[in-house]
PDB file of C-alpha atoms and ligand atoms in Angstrom:
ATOM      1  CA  UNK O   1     161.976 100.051  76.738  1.00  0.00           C
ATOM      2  CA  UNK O   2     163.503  98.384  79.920  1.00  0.00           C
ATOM      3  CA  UNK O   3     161.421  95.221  81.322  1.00  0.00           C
ATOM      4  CA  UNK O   4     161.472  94.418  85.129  1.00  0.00           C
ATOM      5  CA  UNK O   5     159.507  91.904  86.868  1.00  0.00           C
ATOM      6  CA  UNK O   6     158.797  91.970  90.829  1.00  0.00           C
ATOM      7  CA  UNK O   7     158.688  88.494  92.441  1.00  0.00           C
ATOM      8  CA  UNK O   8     159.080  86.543  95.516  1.00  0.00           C
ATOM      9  CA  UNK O   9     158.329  83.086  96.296  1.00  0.00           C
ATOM     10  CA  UNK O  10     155.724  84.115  99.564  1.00  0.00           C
ATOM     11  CA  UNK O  11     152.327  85.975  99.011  1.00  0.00           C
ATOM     12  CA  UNK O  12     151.761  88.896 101.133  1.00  0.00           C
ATOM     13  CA  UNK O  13     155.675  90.295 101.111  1.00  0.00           C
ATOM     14  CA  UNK O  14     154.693  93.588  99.663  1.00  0.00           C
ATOM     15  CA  UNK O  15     155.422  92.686  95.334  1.00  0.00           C
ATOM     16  CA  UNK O  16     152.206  94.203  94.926  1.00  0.00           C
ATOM     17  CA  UNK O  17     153.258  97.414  97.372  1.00  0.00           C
ATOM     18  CA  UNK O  18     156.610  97.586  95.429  1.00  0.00           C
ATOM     19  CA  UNK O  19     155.376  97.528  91.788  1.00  0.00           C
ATOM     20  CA  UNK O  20     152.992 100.246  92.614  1.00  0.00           C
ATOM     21  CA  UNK O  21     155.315 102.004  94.458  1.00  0.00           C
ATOM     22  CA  UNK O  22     157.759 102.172  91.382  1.00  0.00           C
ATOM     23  CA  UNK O  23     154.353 102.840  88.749  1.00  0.00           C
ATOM     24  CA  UNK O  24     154.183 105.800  90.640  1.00  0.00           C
ATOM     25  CA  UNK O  25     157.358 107.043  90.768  1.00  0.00           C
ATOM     26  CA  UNK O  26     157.568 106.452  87.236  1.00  0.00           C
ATOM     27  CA  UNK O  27     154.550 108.391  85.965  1.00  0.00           C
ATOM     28  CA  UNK O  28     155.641 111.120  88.918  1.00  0.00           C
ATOM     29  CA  UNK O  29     158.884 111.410  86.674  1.00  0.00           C
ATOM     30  CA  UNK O  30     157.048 111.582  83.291  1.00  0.00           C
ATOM     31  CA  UNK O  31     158.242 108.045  82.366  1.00  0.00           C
ATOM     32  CA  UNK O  32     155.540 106.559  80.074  1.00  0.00           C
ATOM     33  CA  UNK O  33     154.705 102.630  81.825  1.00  0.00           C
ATOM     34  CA  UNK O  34     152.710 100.063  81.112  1.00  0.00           C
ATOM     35  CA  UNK O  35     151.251  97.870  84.247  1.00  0.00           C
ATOM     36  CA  UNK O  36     151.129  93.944  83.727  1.00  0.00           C
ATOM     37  CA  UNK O  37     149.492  92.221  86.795  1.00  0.00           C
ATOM     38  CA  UNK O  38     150.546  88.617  86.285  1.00  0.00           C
ATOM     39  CA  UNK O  39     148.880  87.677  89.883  1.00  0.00           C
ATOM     40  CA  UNK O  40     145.316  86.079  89.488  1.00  0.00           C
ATOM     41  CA  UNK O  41     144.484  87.746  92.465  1.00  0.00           C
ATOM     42  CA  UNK O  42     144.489  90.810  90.587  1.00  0.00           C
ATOM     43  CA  UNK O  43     145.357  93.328  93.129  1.00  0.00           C
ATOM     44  CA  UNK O  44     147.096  95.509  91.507  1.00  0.00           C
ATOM     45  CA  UNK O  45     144.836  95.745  88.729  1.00  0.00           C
ATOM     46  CA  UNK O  46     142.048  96.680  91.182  1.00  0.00           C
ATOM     47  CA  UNK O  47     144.330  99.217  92.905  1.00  0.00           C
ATOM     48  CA  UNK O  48     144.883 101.317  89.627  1.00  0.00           C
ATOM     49  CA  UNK O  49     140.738 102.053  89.343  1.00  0.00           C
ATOM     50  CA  UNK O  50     140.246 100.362  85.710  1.00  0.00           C
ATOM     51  CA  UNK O  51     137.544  98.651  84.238  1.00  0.00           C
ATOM     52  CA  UNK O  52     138.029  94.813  84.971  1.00  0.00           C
ATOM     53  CA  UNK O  53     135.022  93.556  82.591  1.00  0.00           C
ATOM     54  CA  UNK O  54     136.851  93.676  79.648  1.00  0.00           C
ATOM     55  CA  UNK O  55     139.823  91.697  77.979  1.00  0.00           C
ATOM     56  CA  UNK O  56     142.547  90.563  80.286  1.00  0.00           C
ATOM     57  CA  UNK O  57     145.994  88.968  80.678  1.00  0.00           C
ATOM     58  CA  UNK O  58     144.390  85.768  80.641  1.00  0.00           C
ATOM     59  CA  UNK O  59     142.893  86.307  76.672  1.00  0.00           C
ATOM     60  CA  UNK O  60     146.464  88.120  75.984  1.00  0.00           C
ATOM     61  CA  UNK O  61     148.361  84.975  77.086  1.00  0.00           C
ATOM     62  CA  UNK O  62     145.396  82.630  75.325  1.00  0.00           C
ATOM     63  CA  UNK O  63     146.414  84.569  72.066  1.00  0.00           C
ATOM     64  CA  UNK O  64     149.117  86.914  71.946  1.00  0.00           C
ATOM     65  CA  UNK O  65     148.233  88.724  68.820  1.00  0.00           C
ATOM     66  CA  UNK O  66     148.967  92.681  67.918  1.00  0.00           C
ATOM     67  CA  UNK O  67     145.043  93.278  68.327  1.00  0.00           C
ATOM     68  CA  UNK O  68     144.581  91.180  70.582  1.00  0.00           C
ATOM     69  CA  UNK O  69     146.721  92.738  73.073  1.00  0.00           C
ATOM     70  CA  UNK O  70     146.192  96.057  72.077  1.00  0.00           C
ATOM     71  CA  UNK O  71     142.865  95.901  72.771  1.00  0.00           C
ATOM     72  CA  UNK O  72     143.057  94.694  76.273  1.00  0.00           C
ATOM     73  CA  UNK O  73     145.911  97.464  77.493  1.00  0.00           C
ATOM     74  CA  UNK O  74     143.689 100.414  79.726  1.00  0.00           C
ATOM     75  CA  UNK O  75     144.273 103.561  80.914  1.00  0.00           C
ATOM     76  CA  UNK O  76     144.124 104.136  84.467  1.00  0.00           C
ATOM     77  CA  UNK O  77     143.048 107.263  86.203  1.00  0.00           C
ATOM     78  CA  UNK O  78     146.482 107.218  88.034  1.00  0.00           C
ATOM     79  CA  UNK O  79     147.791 109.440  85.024  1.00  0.00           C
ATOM     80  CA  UNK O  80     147.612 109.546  81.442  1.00  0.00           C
ATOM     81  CA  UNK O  81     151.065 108.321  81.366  1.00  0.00           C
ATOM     82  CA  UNK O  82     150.189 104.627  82.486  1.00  0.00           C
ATOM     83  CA  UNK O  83     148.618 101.932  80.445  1.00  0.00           C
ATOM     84  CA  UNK O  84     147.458  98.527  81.941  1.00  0.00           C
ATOM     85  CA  UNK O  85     147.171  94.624  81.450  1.00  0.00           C
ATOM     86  CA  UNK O  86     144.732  94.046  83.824  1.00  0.00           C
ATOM     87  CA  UNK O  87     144.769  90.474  85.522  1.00  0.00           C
ATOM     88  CA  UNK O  88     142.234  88.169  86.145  1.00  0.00           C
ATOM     89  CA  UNK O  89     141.662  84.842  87.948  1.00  0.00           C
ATOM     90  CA  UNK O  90     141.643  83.222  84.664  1.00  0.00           C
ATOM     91  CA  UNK O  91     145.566  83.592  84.471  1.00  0.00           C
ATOM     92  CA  UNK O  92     145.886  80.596  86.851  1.00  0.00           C
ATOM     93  CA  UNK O  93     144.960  78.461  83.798  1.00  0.00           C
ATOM     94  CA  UNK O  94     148.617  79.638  82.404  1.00  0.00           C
ATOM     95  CA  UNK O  95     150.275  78.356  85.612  1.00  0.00           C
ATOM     96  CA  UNK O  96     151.573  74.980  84.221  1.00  0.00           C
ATOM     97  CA  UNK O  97     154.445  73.358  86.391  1.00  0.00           C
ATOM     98  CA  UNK O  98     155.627  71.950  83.731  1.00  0.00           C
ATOM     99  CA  UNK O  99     155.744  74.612  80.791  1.00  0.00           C
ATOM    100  CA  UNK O 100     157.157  74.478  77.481  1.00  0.00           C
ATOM    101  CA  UNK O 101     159.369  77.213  75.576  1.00  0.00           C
ATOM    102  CA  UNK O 102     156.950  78.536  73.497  1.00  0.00           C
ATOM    103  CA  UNK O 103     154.314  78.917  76.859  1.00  0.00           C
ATOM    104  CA  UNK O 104     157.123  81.042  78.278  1.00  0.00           C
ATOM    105  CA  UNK O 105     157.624  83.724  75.535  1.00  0.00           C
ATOM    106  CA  UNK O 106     153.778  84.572  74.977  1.00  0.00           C
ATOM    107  CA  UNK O 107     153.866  87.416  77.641  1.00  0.00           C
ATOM    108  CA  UNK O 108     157.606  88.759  75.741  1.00  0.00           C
ATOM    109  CA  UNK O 109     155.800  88.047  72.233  1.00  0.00           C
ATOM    110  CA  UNK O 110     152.668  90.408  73.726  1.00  0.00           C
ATOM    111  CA  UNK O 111     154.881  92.761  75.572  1.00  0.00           C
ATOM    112  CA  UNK O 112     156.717  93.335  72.090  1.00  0.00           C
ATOM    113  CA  UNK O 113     153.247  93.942  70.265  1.00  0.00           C
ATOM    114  CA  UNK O 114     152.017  96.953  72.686  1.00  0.00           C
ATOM    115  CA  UNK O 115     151.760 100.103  70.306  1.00  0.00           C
ATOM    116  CA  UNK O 116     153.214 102.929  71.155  1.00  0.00           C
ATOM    117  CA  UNK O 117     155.538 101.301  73.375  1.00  0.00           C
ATOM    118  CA  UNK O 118     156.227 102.051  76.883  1.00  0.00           C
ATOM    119  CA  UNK O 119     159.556 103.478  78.360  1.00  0.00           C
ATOM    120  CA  UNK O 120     158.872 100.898  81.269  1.00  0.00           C
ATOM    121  CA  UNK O 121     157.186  97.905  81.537  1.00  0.00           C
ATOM    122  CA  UNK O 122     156.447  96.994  85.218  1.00  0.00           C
ATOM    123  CA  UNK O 123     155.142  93.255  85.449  1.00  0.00           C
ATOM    124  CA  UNK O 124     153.612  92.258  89.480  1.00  0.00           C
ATOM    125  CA  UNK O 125     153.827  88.344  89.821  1.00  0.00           C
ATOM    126  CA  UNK O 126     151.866  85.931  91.248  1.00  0.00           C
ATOM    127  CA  UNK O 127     153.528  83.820  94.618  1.00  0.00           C
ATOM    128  CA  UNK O 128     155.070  81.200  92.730  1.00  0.00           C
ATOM    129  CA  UNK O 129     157.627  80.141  90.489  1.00  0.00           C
ATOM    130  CA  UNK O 130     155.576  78.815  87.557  1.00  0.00           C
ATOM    131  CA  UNK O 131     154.931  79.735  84.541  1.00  0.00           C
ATOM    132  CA  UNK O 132     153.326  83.200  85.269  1.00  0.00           C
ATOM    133  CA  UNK O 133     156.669  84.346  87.351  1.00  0.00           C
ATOM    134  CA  UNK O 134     159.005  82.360  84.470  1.00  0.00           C
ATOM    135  CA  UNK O 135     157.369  83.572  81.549  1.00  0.00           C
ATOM    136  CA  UNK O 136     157.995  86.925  83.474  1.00  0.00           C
ATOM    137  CA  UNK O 137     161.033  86.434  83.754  1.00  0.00           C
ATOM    138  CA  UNK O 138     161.727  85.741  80.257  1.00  0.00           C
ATOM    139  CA  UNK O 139     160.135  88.910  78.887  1.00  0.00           C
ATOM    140  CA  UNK O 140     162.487  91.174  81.489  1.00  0.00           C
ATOM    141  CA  UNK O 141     165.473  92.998  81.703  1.00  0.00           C
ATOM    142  CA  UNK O 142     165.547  93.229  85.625  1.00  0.00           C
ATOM    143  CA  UNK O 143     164.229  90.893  87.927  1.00  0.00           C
ATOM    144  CA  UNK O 144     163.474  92.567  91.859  1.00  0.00           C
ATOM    145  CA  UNK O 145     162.868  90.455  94.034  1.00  0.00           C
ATOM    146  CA  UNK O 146     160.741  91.220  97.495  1.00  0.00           C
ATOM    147  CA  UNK O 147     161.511  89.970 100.832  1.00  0.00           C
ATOM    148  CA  UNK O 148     160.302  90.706 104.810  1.00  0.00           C
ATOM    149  CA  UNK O 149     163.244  90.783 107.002  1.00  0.00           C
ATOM    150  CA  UNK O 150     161.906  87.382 108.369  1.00  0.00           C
ATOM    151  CA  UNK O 151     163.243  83.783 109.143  1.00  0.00           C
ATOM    152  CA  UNK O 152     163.017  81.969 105.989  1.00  0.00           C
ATOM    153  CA  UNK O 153     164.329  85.226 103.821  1.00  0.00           C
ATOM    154  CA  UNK O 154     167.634  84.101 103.009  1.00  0.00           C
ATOM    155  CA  UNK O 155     166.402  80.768 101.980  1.00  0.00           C
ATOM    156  CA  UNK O 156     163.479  82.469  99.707  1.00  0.00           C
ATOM    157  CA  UNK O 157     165.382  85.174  98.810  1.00  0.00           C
ATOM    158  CA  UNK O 158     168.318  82.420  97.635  1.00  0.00           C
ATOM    159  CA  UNK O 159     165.706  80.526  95.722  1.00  0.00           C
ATOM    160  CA  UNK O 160     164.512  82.940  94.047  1.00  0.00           C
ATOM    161  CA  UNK O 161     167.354  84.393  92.637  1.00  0.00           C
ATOM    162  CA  UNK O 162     168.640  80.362  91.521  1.00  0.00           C
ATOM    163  CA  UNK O 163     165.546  80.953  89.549  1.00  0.00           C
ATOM    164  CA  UNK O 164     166.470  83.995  87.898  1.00  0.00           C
ATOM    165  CA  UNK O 165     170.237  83.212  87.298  1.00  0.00           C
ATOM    166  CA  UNK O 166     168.342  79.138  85.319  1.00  0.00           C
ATOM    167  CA  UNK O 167     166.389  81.592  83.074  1.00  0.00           C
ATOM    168  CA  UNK O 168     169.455  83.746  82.380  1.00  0.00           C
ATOM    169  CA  UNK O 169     170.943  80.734  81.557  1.00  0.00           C
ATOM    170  CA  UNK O 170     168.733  80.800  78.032  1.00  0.00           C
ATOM    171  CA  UNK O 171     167.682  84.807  78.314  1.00  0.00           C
ATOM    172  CA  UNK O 172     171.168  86.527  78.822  1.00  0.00           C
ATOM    173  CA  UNK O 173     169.162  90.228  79.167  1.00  0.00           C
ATOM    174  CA  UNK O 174     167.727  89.111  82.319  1.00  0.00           C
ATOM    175  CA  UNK O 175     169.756  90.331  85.137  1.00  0.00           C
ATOM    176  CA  UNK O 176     168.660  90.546  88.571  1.00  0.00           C
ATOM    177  CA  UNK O 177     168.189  94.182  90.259  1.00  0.00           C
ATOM    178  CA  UNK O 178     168.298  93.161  93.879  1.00  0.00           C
ATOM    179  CA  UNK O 179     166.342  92.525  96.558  1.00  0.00           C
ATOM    180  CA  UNK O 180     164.179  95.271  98.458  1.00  0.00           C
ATOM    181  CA  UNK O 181     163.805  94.215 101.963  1.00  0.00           C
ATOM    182  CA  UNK O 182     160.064  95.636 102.756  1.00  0.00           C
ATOM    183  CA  UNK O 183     158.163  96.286 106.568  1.00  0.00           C
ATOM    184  CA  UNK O 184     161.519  97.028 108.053  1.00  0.00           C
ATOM    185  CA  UNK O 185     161.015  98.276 111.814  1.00  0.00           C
ATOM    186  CA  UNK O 186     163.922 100.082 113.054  1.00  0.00           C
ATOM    187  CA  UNK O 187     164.902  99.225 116.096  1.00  0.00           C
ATOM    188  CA  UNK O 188     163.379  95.729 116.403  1.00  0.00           C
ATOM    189  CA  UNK O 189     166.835  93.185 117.105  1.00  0.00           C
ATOM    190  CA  UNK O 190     164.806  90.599 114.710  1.00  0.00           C
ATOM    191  CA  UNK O 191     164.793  92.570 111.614  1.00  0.00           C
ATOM    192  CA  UNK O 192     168.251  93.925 112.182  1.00  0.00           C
ATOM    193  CA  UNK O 193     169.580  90.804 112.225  1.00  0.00           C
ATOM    194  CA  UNK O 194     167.660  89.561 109.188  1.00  0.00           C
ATOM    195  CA  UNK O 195     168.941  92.421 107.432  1.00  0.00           C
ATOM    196  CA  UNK O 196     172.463  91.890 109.071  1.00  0.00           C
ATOM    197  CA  UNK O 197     172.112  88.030 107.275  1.00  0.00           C
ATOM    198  CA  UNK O 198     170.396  89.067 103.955  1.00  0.00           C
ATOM    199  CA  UNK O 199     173.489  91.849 103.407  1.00  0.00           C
ATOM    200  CA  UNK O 200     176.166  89.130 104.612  1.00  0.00           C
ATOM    201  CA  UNK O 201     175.190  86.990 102.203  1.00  0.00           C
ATOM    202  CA  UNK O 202     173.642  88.870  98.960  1.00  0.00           C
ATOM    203  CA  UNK O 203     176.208  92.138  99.477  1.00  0.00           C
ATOM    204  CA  UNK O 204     175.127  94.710  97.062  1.00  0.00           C
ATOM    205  CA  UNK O 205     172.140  92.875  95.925  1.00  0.00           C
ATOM    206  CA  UNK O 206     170.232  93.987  98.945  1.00  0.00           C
ATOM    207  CA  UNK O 207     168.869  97.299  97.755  1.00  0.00           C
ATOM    208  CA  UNK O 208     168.901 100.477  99.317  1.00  0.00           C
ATOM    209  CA  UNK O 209     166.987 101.948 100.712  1.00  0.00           C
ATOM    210  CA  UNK O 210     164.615  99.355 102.400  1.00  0.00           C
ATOM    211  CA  UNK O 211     160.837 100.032 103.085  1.00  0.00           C
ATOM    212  CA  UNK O 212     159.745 100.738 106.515  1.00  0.00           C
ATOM    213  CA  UNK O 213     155.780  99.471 107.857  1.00  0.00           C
ATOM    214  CA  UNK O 214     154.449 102.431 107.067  1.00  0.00           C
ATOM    215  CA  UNK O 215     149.999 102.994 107.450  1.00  0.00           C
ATOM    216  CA  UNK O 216     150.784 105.513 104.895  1.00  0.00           C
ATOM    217  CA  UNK O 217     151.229 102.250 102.427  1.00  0.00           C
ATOM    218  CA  UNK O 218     148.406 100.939 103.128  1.00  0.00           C
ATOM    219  CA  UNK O 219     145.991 104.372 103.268  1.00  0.00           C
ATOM    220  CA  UNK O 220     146.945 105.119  99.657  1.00  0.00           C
ATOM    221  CA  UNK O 221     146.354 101.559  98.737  1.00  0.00           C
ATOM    222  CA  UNK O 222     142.894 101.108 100.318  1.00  0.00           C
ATOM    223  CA  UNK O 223     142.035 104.870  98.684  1.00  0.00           C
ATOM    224  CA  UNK O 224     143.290 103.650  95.356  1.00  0.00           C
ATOM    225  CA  UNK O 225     145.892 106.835  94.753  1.00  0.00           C
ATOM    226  CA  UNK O 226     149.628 106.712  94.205  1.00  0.00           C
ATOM    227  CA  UNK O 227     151.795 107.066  96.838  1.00  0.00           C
ATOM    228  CA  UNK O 228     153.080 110.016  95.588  1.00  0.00           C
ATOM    229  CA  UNK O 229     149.573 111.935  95.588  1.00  0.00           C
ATOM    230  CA  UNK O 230     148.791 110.961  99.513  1.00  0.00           C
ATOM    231  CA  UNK O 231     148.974 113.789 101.989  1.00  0.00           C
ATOM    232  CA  UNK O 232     150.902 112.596 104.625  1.00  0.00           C
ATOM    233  CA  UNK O 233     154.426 112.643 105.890  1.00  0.00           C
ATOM    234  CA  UNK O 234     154.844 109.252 105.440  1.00  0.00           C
ATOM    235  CA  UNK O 235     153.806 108.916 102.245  1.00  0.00           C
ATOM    236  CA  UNK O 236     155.876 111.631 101.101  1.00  0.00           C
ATOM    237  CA  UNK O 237     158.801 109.323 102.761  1.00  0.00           C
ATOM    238  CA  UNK O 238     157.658 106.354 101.228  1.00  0.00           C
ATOM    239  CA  UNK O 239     157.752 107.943  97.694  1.00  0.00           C
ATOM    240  CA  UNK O 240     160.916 109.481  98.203  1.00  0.00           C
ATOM    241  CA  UNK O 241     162.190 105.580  98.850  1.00  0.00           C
ATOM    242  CA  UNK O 242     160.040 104.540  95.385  1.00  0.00           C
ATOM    243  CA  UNK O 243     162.019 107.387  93.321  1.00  0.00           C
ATOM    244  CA  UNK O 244     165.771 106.276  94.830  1.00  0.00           C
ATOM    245  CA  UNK O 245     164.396 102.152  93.905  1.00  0.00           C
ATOM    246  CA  UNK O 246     162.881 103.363  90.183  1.00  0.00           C
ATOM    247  CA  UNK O 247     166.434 105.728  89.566  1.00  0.00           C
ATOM    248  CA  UNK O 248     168.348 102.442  90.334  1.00  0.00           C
ATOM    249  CA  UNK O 249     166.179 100.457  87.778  1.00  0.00           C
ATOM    250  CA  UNK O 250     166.592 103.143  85.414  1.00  0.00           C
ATOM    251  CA  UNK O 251     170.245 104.045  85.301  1.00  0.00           C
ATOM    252  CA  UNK O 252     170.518 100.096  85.416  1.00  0.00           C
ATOM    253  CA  UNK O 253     169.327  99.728  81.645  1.00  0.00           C
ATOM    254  CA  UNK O 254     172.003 101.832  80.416  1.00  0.00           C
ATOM    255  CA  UNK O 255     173.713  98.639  81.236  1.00  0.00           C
ATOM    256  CA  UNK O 256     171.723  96.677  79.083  1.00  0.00           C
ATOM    257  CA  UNK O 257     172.378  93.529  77.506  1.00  0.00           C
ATOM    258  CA  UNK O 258     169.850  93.875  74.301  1.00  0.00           C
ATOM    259  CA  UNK O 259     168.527  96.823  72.235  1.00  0.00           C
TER     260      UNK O 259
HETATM  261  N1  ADP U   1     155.928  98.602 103.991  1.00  0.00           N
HETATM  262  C1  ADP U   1     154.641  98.347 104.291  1.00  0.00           C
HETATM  263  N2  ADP U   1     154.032  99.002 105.301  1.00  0.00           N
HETATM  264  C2  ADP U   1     152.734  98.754 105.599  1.00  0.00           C
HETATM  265  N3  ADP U   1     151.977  97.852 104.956  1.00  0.00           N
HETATM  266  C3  ADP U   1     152.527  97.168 103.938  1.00  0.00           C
HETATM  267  C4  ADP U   1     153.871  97.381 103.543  1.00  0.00           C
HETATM  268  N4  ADP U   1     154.147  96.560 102.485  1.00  0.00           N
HETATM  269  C5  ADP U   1     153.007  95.866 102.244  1.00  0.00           C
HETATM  270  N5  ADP U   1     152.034  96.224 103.104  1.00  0.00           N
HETATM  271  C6  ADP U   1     150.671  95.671 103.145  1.00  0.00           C
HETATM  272  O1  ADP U   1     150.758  94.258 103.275  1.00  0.00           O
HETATM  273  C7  ADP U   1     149.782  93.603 102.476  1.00  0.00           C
HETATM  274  C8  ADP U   1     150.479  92.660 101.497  1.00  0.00           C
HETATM  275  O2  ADP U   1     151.276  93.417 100.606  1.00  0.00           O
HETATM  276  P1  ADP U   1     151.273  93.137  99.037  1.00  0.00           P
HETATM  277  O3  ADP U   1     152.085  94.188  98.399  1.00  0.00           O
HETATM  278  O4  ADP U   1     149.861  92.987  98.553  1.00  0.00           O
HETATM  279  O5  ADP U   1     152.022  91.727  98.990  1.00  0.00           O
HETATM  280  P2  ADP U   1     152.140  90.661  97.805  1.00  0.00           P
HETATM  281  O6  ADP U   1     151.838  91.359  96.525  1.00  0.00           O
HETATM  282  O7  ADP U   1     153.553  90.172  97.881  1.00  0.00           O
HETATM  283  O8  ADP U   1     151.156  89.578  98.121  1.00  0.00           O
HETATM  284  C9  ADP U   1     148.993  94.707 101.792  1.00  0.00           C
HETATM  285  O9  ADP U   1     147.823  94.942 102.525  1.00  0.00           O
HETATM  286  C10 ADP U   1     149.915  95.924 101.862  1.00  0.00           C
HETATM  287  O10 ADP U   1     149.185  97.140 101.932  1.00  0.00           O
HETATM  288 MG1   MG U   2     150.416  90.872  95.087  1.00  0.00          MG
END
């Protein structure tokens, strides 16, 4: 089972976009995955079509017990192949600034307890770094972080991964993927420079390929379908970009640090 968490420290960068992007790659490959939305605005969990009366992230995190969690995982009518914690605005409650250890390893504890287990876990965080993105972070084995080619991305993109490497500092299996750099536009001189900057100073760690604005994204999104099942050229270019992203994530784990 390999763990990965998407973050950033902005709303609205495309974590959401990119978790998605990668659950459906992953069930397009056969990979059995298991959604966590983490974000108490929940989009994600509304985006994979599941029922969101019943138990949630929020009770899992209350109580992390084998039944407990069990009982709130869903299927989704994206594919038999994906299970899902579904969020809820009641998460927020587990957004402490100030949290202790124990806080931070109820989402690994519940992550462990999921029966059968998943190949891949993929967890979307909220727009912080609290104790929703931390405790994240502490159940993971890759962290990718999200980014617009935009003024204040080197200095997010920096902070974010100081908060990865303080984590690793007490959870040595946590290793950050990179960064995807998402709503590229070719040919605009702002983003090419932004991208210029991010690649100076982050080198490898700035993934390839990045995402271009694409309406494709948003189409499948407001239809509630993977990427991979729209009918349109550039959603079959946009998935192509989500397979290269979830093969680097997978052939990363055979570099893993824990069993
Ligand atoms: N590459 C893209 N092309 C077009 N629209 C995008 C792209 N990435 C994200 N979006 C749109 O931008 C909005 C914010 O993205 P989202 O993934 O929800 O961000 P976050 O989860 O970081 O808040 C959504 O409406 C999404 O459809
Ligand atoms: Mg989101």
């Amino acid at each position: 089972m390999l763990v990965a968490s998407v973050l950033s420290l902005k709303g609205g960068v495309g974590k959401t976009t990119v978790t998605l992007g990668l659950v459906s790659a992953a069930i397009h490959a056969g990979v059995s995955t298991l959604l966590v939305d983490l974000d108490p605005q929940m989009n994600a969990t509304t985006t994979v079509e599941i029922d969101e009366s019943g138990p949630s992230i929020a009770d899992v995190l209350d109580n992390p017990r084998r039944s407990i969690v069990n009982g709130a995982l869903q299927k989704s009518s994206w594919s038999d192949l994906l299970r899902v914690l579904p969020g809820s605005e009641a998460a927020e409650s587990h957004n402490n600034p100030d949290p202790n250890a124990k806080q931070l390893a109820r989402l690994s504890t519940a992550i462990a307890k999921v029966d059968p287990a998943p190949d891949l876990v993929l967890i979307d965080c909220p727009p912080s770094l609290g104790q929703l993105t931390r405790s994240a972070l502490v159940a993971s084995d890759r962290a990718v972080l999200v980014t617009e080619p935009s003024l204040y991305a080197v200095t997010g993109v920096q902070r974010a991964l100081e908060a990865v490497q303080k984590e690793r500092l007490t959870h040595r299996h946590l290793q950050p993927l990179g960064v995807v750099v998402n709503r590229v536009r070719p040919r605009n001189t702002e983003h090419e420079y932004r991208l210029g900057e991010l690649r100076d100073l982050f080198g490898p760690l700035v993934l390839n390929p990045n995402l271009p604005d694409r309406a494709a994204i948003q189409q499948a999104q407001g239809a509630a379908v993977p990427i991979h099942h729209w009918p349109t050229a550039g959603a079959r270019e946009i998935a192509a970009m989500f397979d290269q992203l979830l093969d680097r994530l997978m052939r990363s784990a055979k570099h893993k640090t824990r069993a």
